[in-house]
Structure formats: structure tokens, C-alpha cells
Short mmCIF file of C-alpha atoms and ligand atoms in Angstrom, two decimals:
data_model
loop_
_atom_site.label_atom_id
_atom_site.label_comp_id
_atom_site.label_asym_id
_atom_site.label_seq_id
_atom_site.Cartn_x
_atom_site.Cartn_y
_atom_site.Cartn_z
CA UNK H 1 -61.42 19.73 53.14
CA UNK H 2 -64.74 21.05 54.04
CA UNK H 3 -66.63 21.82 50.81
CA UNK H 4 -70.25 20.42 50.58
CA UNK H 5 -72.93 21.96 47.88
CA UNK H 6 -76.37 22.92 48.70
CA UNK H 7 -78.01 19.26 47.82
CA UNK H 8 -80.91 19.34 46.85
CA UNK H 9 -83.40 18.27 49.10
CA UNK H 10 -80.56 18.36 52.55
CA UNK H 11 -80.60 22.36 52.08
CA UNK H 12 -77.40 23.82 54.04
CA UNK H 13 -74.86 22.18 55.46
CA UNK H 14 -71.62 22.72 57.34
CA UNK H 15 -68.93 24.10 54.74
CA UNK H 16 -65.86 25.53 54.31
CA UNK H 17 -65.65 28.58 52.53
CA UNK H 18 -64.58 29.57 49.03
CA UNK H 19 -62.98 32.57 47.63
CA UNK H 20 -63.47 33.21 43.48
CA UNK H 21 -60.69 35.86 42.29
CA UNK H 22 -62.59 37.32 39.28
CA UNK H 23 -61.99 39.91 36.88
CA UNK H 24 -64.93 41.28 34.40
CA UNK H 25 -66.86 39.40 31.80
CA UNK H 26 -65.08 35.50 32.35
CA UNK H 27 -64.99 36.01 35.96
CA UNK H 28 -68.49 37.09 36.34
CA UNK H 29 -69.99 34.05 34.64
CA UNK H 30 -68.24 31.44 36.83
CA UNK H 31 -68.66 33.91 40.18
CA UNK H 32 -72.29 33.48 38.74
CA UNK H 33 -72.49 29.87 38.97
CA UNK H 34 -71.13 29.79 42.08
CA UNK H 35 -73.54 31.95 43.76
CA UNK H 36 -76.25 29.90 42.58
CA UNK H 37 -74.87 26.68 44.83
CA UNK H 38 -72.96 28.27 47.59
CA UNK H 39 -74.49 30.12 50.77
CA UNK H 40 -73.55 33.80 50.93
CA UNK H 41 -71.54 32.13 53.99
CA UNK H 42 -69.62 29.82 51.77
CA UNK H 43 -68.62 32.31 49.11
CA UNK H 44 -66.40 35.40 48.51
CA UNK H 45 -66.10 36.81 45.08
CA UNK H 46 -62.72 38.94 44.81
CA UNK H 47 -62.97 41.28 41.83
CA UNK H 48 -59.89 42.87 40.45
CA UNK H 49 -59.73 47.07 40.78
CA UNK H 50 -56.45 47.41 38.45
CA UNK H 51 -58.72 48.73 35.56
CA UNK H 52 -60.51 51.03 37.28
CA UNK H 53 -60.60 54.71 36.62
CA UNK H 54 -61.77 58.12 36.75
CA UNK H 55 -64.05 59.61 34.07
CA UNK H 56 -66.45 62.53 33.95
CA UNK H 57 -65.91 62.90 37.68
CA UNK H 58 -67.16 59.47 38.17
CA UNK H 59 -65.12 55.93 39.55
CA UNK H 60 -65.90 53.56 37.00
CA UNK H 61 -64.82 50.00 38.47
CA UNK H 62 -65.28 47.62 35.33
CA UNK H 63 -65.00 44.72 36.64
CA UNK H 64 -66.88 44.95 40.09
CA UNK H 65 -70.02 46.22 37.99
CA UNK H 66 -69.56 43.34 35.67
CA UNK H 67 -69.86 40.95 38.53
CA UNK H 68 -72.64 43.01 40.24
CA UNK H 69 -74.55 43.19 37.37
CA UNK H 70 -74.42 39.39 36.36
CA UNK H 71 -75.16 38.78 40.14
CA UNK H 72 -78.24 40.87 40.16
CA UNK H 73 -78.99 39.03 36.69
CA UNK H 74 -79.34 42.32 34.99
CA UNK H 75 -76.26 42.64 32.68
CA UNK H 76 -76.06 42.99 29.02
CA UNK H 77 -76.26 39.20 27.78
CA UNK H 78 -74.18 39.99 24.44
CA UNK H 79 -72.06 43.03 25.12
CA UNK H 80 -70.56 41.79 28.40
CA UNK H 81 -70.78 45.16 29.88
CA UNK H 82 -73.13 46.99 31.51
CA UNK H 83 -76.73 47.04 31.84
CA UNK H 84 -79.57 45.37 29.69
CA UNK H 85 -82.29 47.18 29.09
CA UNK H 86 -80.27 50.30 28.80
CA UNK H 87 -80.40 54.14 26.75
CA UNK H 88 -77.60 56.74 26.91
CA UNK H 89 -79.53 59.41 26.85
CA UNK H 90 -76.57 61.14 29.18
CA UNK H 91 -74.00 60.00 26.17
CA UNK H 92 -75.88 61.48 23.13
CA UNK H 93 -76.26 64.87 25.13
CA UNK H 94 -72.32 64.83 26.79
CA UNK H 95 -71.69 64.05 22.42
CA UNK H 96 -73.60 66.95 21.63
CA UNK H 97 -72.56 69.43 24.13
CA UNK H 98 -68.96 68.52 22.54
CA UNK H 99 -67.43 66.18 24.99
CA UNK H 100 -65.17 63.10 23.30
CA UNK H 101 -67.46 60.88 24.66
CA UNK H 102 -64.70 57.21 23.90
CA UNK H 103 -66.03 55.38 26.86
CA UNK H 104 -69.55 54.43 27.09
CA UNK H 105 -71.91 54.26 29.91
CA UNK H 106 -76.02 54.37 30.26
CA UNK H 107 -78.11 56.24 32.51
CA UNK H 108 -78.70 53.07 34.43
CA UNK H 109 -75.52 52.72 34.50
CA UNK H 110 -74.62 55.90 35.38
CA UNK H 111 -77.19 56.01 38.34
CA UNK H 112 -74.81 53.37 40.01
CA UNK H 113 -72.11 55.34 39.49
CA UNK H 114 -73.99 58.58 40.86
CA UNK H 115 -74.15 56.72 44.12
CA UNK H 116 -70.96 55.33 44.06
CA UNK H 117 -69.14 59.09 43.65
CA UNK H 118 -71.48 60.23 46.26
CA UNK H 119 -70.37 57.42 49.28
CA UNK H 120 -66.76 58.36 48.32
CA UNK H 121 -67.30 62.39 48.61
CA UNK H 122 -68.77 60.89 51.98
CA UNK H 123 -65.42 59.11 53.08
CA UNK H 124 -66.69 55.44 52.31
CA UNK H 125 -64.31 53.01 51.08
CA UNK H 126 -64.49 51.66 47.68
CA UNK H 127 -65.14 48.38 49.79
CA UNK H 128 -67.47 49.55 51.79
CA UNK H 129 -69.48 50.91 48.93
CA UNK H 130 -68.98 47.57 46.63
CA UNK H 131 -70.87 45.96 49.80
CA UNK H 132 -73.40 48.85 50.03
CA UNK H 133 -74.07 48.63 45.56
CA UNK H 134 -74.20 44.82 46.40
CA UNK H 135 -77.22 45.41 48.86
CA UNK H 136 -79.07 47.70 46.64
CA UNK H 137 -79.19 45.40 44.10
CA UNK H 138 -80.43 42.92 46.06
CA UNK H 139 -77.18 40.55 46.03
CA UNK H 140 -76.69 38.29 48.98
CA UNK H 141 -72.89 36.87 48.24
CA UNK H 142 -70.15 39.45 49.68
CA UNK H 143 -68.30 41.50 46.36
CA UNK H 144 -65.35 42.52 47.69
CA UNK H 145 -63.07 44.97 46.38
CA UNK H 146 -60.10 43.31 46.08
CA UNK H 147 -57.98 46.74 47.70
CA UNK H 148 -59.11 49.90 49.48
CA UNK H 149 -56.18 51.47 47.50
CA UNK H 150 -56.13 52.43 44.30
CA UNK H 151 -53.59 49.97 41.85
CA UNK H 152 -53.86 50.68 38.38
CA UNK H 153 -52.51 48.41 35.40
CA UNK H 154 -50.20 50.53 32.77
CA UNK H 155 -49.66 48.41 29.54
CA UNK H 156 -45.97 49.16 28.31
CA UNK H 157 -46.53 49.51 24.76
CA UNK H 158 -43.69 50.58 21.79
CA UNK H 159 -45.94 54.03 21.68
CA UNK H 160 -44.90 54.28 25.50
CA UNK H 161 -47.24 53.81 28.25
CA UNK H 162 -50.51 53.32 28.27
CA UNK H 163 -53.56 53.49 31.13
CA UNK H 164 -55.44 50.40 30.75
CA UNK H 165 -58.65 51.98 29.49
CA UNK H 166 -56.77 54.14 26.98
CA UNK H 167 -55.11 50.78 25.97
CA UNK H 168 -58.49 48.87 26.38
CA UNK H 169 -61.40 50.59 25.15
CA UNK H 170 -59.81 53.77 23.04
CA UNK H 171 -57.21 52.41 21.86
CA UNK H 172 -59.06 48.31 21.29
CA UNK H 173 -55.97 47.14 22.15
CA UNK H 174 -54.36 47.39 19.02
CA UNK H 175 -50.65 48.35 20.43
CA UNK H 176 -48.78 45.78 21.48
CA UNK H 177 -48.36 44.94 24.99
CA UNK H 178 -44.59 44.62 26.10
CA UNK H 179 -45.53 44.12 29.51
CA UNK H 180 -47.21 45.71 32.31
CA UNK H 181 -46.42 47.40 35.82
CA UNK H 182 -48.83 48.28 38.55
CA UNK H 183 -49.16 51.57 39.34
CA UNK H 184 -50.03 52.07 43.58
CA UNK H 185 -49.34 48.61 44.33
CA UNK H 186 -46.33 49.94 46.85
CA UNK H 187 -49.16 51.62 48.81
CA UNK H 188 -51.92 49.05 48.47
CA UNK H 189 -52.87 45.68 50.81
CA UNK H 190 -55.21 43.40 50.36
CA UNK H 191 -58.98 44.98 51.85
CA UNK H 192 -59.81 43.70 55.26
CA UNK H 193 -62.85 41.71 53.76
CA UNK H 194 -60.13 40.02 51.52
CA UNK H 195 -57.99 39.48 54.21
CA UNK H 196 -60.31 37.94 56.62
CA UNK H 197 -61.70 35.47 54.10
CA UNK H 198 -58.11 34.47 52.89
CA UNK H 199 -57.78 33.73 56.49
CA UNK H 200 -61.20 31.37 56.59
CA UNK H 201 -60.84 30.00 52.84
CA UNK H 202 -60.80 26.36 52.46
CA UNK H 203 -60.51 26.88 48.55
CA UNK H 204 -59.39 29.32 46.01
CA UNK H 205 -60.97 29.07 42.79
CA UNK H 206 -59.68 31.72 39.45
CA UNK H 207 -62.42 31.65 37.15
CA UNK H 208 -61.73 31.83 33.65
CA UNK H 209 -60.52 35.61 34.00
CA UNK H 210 -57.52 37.05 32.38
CA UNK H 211 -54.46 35.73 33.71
CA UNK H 212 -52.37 39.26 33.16
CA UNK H 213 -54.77 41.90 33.79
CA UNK H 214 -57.75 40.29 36.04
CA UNK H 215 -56.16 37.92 38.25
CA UNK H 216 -52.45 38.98 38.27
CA UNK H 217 -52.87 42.27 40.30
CA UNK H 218 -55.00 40.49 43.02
CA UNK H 219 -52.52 38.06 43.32
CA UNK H 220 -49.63 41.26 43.46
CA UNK H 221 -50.96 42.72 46.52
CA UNK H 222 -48.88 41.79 49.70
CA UNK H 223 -49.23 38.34 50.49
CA UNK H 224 -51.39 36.95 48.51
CA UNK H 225 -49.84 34.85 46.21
CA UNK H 226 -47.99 33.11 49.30
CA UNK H 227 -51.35 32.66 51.16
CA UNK H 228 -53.50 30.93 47.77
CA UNK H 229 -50.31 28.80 47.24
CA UNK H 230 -50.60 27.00 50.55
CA UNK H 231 -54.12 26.18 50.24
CA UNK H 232 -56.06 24.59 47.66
CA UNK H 233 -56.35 26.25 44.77
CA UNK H 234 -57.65 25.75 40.68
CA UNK H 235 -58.21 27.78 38.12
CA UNK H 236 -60.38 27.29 35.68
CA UNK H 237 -58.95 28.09 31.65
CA UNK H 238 -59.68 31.24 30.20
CA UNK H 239 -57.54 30.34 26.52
CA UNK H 240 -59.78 27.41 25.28
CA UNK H 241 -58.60 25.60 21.60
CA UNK H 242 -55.96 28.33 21.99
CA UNK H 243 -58.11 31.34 21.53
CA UNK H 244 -59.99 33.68 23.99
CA UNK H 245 -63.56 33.86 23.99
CA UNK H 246 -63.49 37.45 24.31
CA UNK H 247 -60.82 40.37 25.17
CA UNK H 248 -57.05 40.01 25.02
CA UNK H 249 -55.68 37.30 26.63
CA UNK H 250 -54.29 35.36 23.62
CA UNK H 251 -53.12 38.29 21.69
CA UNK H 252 -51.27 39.46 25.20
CA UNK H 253 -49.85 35.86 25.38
CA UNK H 254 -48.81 36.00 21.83
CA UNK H 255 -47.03 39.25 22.58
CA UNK H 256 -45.40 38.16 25.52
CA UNK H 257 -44.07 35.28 23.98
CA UNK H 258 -46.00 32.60 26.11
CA UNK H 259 -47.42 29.69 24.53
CA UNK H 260 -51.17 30.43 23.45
CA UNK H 261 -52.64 27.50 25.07
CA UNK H 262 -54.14 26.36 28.17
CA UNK H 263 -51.19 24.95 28.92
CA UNK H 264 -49.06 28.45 28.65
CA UNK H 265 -51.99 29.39 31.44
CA UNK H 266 -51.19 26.59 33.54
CA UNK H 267 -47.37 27.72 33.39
CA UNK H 268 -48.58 31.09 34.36
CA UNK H 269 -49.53 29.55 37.69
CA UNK H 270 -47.22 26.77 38.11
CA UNK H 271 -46.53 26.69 41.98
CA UNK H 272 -49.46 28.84 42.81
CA UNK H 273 -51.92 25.89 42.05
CA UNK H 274 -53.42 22.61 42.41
CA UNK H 275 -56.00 22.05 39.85
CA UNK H 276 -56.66 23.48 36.71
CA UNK H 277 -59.65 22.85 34.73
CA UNK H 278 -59.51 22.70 30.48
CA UNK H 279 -61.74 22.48 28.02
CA UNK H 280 -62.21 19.18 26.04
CA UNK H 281 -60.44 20.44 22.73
CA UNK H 282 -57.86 20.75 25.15
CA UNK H 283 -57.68 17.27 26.09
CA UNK H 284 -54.23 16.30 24.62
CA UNK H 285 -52.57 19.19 27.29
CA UNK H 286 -53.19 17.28 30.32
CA UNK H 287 -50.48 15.53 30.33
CA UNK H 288 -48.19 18.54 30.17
CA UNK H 289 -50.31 20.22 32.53
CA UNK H 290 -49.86 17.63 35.02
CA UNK H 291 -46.21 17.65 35.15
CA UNK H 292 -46.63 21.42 36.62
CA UNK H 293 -48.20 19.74 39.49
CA UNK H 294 -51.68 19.99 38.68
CA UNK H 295 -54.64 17.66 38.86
CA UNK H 296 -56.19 18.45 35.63
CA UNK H 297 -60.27 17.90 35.31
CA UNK H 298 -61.22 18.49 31.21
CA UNK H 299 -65.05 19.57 30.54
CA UNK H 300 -67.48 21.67 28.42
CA UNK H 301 -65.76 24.86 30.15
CA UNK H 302 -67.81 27.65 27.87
CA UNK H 303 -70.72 28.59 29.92
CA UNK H 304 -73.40 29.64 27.52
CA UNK H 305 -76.14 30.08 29.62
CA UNK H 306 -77.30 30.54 33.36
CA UNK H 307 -77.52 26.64 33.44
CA UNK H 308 -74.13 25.99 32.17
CA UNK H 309 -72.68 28.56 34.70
CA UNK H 310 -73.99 26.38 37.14
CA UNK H 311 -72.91 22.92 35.56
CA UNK H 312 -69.34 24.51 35.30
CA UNK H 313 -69.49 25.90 38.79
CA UNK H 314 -71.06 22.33 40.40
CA UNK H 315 -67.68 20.57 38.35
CA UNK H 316 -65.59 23.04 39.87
CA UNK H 317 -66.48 22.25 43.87
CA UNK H 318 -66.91 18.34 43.05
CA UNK H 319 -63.29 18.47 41.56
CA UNK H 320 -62.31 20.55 44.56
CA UNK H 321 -62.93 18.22 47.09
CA UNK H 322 -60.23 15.80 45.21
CA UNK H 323 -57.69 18.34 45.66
CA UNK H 324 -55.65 17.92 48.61
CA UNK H 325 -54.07 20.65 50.82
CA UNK H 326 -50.97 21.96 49.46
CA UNK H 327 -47.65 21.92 52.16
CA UNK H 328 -47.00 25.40 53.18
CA UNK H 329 -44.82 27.26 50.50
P1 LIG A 401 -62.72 41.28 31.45
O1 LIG A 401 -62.11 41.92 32.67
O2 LIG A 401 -64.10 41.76 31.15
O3 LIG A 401 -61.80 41.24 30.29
O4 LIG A 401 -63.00 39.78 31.86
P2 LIG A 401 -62.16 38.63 32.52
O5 LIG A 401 -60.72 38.95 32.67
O6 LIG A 401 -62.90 38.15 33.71
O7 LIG A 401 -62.38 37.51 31.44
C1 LIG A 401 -61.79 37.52 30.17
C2 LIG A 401 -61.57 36.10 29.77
O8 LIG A 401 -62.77 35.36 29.97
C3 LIG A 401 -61.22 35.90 28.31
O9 LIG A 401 -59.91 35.43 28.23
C4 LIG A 401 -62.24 34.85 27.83
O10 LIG A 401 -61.63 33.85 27.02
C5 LIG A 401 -62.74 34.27 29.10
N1 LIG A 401 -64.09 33.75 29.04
C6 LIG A 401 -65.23 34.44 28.74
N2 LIG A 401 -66.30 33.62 28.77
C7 LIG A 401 -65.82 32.38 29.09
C8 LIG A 401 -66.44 31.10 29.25
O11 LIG A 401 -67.65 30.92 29.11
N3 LIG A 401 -65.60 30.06 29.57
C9 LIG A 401 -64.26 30.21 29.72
N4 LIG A 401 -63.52 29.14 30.05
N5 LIG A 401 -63.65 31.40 29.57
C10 LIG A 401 -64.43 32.48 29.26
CA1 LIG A 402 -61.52 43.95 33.33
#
């Protein structure tokens, strides 16, 4: 396998190429990292579309702007959404004027999203116009959309079902989740940016992004999961000392009856990957873990800061390169 890092005095060198699958907040941070030691050449950052959604007229794609933002190095530090820096000037009026205003979003915010409804009205695709926000904010790694069609995650709840932002934000996903179907996946492929760079990649890395609702409906569209299982591929924990950092992953794996662990991750993906990287509380899994047919590689996995984005990311590749290639599924 072909996967050198930027050294630091050799500058570029011939590489393979990498593909992170990435949801919002997780996925983001390690997509992060990665950017800061591969070439825009080297790197393609899939971001899930399955929570995306209309509101006020607009396309709000959470989890693209989440990794645009902490590419551009302009995101909320704390929140984990949206902008730093920000007012909602727009929200306090929309309040006043009477509108239910659940779902939050500042005017810088909503400036990206101005430009993003106006390339659709044009006929742009939503990949096409991840590539064009990309540009304007001065990213150099491809974003890509992970479709061109629209998929959308409905969480089957007792109270029936539920959009994912109705479950996620206005409802804080109190109900509990009995399981979830796709909604458009029939209709949807992978976008040709996708495509082509499933063709090239060398190495498929799932950063610590939830396994259900992040990674899950990138790995549903047609042919994907067959094409990430033949190559190599690790994922990096998102459940560390059985907990989530932030969001619902453990209380979905609760409710699902899967083992709240890294290790009920790893089951998630048994087959699908290679490598999976834990935390060290998690230490005493690897053993488990390994009988799934996994190299395991345990480290400080929570990345606090830009630097330990970048450790994590640097552990990642190094690990990567004692992966071997998987036999064709
Ligand atoms: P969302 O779409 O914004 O919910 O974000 P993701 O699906 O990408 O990520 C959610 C997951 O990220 C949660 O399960 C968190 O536990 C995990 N996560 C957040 N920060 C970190 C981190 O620093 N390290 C690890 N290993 N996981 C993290
Ligand atoms: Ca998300």
C-alpha cells in the first residue's frame, strides 16, 4: 500500500489516496486532522447527506457544513455546530414575526445557505455546490457530497416515524429509536466524485462518526459497502469507556440492543473492516475485537484540540500502512 505523510522536511511524495466517510461533529475533527497531513491529492472527505433537510426555503446539509466549517477553521469550538463568531439577528426577527423558529441558524450561517439555495434554483448539484462552498471558503481538500440524490434517515420511534431533525434537534432525541429506514435510497448512487475516488482509494478510513446515522447511509448507497470491504479499511471508535462524547450513539445502541462498547462498534462493521482504532480505557476489548478480524491499534482517541486532531490523524495513516489488502469479498 501506497500511503506516505507529508514528512517534514521531504515535502510531497508519491501516495495513494485516502477516502474519510464522515458525518458532523466526530467526523469533522478527524477529516480535520487529516487535511492537515495529506495533499488535497491524497484525500477525499465523504460527508453523509441522510440528515439533511429543507427549512425556511433553505437546504440545510448538517453535516457537510460541519466539515466545511472545521476545514475553514471557523466553526463553533463548543457547540459543534455552526459558525463562531456568530448573531441571529435573522432568528430573533423570524421569532418575532411569529415563526416557530426550533432549528437554529446565524446570519453567517445563513449567508452560506443563501448561496447554496441560489446554485440549486440554478440547476447545480448539491455536489457541485459542496465543491463550489468548499472554494469560497478557501478549502483545498475535495468535500464531497456523498449522493446527488436526496436519502433521508426516518427514526422509527413507538410515537411513529420521525424525520431525523424532528427526532434530532426538536424532539433531542428523547423517543426511542426502534430502528431506522432510508428514505430515497432506491433512487440514489453514490456521486461521481465518490465514485471515482472509491475507484483510486488505497484506504478507507470512518472517523469517529456515528455508526447508525453518519456512516451507515454512505455505506447503503449501491455498492459501497462491497467496494470499502475489499480494500483496506479502519474505523476509528466513536463509543469510548462506553459512552459518546456527544449526540446519540450510545443511547441508539442501548435501544437497539447492541452492546454499548467499542466493541458493539466493531461488530457493527465486522466484515466491512480491517482495523479499528480504541481508546485506551478500552484496552481490555482488543482481544474481542480481534477475533472479528481486526488489527486493533489503542490510543488517546479524544481529539481536544487542533494538535490532537493531527496526532490522532498521523496514528491513523502510520497504523494504515500495517494493514494489508483485504481478498475481494
Ligand atoms: P454528528 O453528525 O454531528 O452527530 O457527528 P458524527 O456522527 O460525525 O459524530 C458523532 C460521534 O462523534 C459521537 O458518537 C461522539 O462520541 C464522537 N466524537 C466526537 N468527538 C470525538 C473525539 O474527539 N474522539 C472520538 N473518538 N469520538 C468523538
Ligand atoms: Ca449529523
Amino acid at each position: 500500500m501506497a500511503i506516505e505523510q507529508r514528512s517534514e522536511v521531504g515535502g510531497r511524495r508519491s501516495v495513494g489516496h485516502v477516502i474519510a466517510l464522515a458525518g458532523g461533529v466526530g467526523g469533522a475533527k478527524l477529516a480535520h486532522g487529516l487535511a492537515q497531513i495529506l495533499q488535497p491529492e491524497q484525500l477525499s472527505i465523504v460527508v453523509n447527506t441522510a440528515d439533511d433537510f429543507e427549512h425556511l426555503g433553505l437546504l440545510i446539509c448538517p453535516d457537510i457544513d460541519t466539515v466545511l466549517y472545521n476545514l475553514a477553521e471557523v466553526n463553533h469550538l463548543k457547540q459543534g455546530w455552526g459558525r463562531e463568531d456568530e448573531s441571529f439577528k435573522v432568528l430573533v426577527e423570524t421569532k418575532r414575526l411569529g415563526h416557530d423558529a426550533w432549528f437554529r441558524l446565524g446570519d453567517r450561517d445563513i449567508a452560506l445557505h443563501l448561496l447554496r439555495r441560489h446554485m440549486l434554483d440554478e440547476g447545480l448539484s448539491l455536489s457541485d455546490i459542496t465543491s463550489n462552498l468548499a472554494e469560497r471558503l478557501d478549502i483545498t481538500h475535495p468535500v464531497v457530497a456523498m449522493s446527488d440524490q436526496a436519502v433521508r434517515t426516518i427514526i422509527n420511534t413507538p410515537e411513529g416515524e420521525l424525520s431525523f431533525q424532528d427526532y434530532f434537534v426538536h424532539r433531542r432525541c428523547e423517543p426511542i429509536m426502534l430502528g431506522m429506514t432510508l428514505q430515497g435510497l432506491a433512487q440514489a448512487r453514490p456521486s461521481a466524485a465518490f465514485s471515482d475516488a472509491l475507484v483510486e482509494a488505497d484506504l478507507i478510513v470512518f472517523c469517529p462518526s456515528n455508526p447508525y446515522v453518519s456512516i451507515d447511509p454512505i455505506l447503503a448507497l449501491p455498492g459501497v459497502q462491497k467496494t470499502v470491504a475489499a480494500k483496506p479499511a479502519l474505523a476509528v471508535s466513536p463509543i469510548i469507556g462506553g459512552a459518546a462524547l456527544k449526540g446519540p450513539a450510545a443511547k441508539m445502541m442501548a435501544e437497539l440492543g447492541v452492546e454499548v462498547s467499542a466493541l458493539g462498534v466493531a461488530r457493527h462493521y465486522a466484515g466491512v473492516l480491517n482495523g479499528f482504532v480504541i481508546d485506551g480505557q478500552d484496552h481490555d476489548l482488543t482481544a474481542a475485537i480481534e477475533t472479528l478480524g481486526m488489527h486493533v491499534h489503542t490510543t488517546d482517541t479524544i481529539m481536544q484540540d487542533k494538535a490532537g486532531r493531527v496526532r490522532l490523524a498521523g496514528e491513523v495513516l502510520d497504523f494504515a500502512k500495517t494493514l494489508g489488502v483485504k481478498e475481494p469479498a
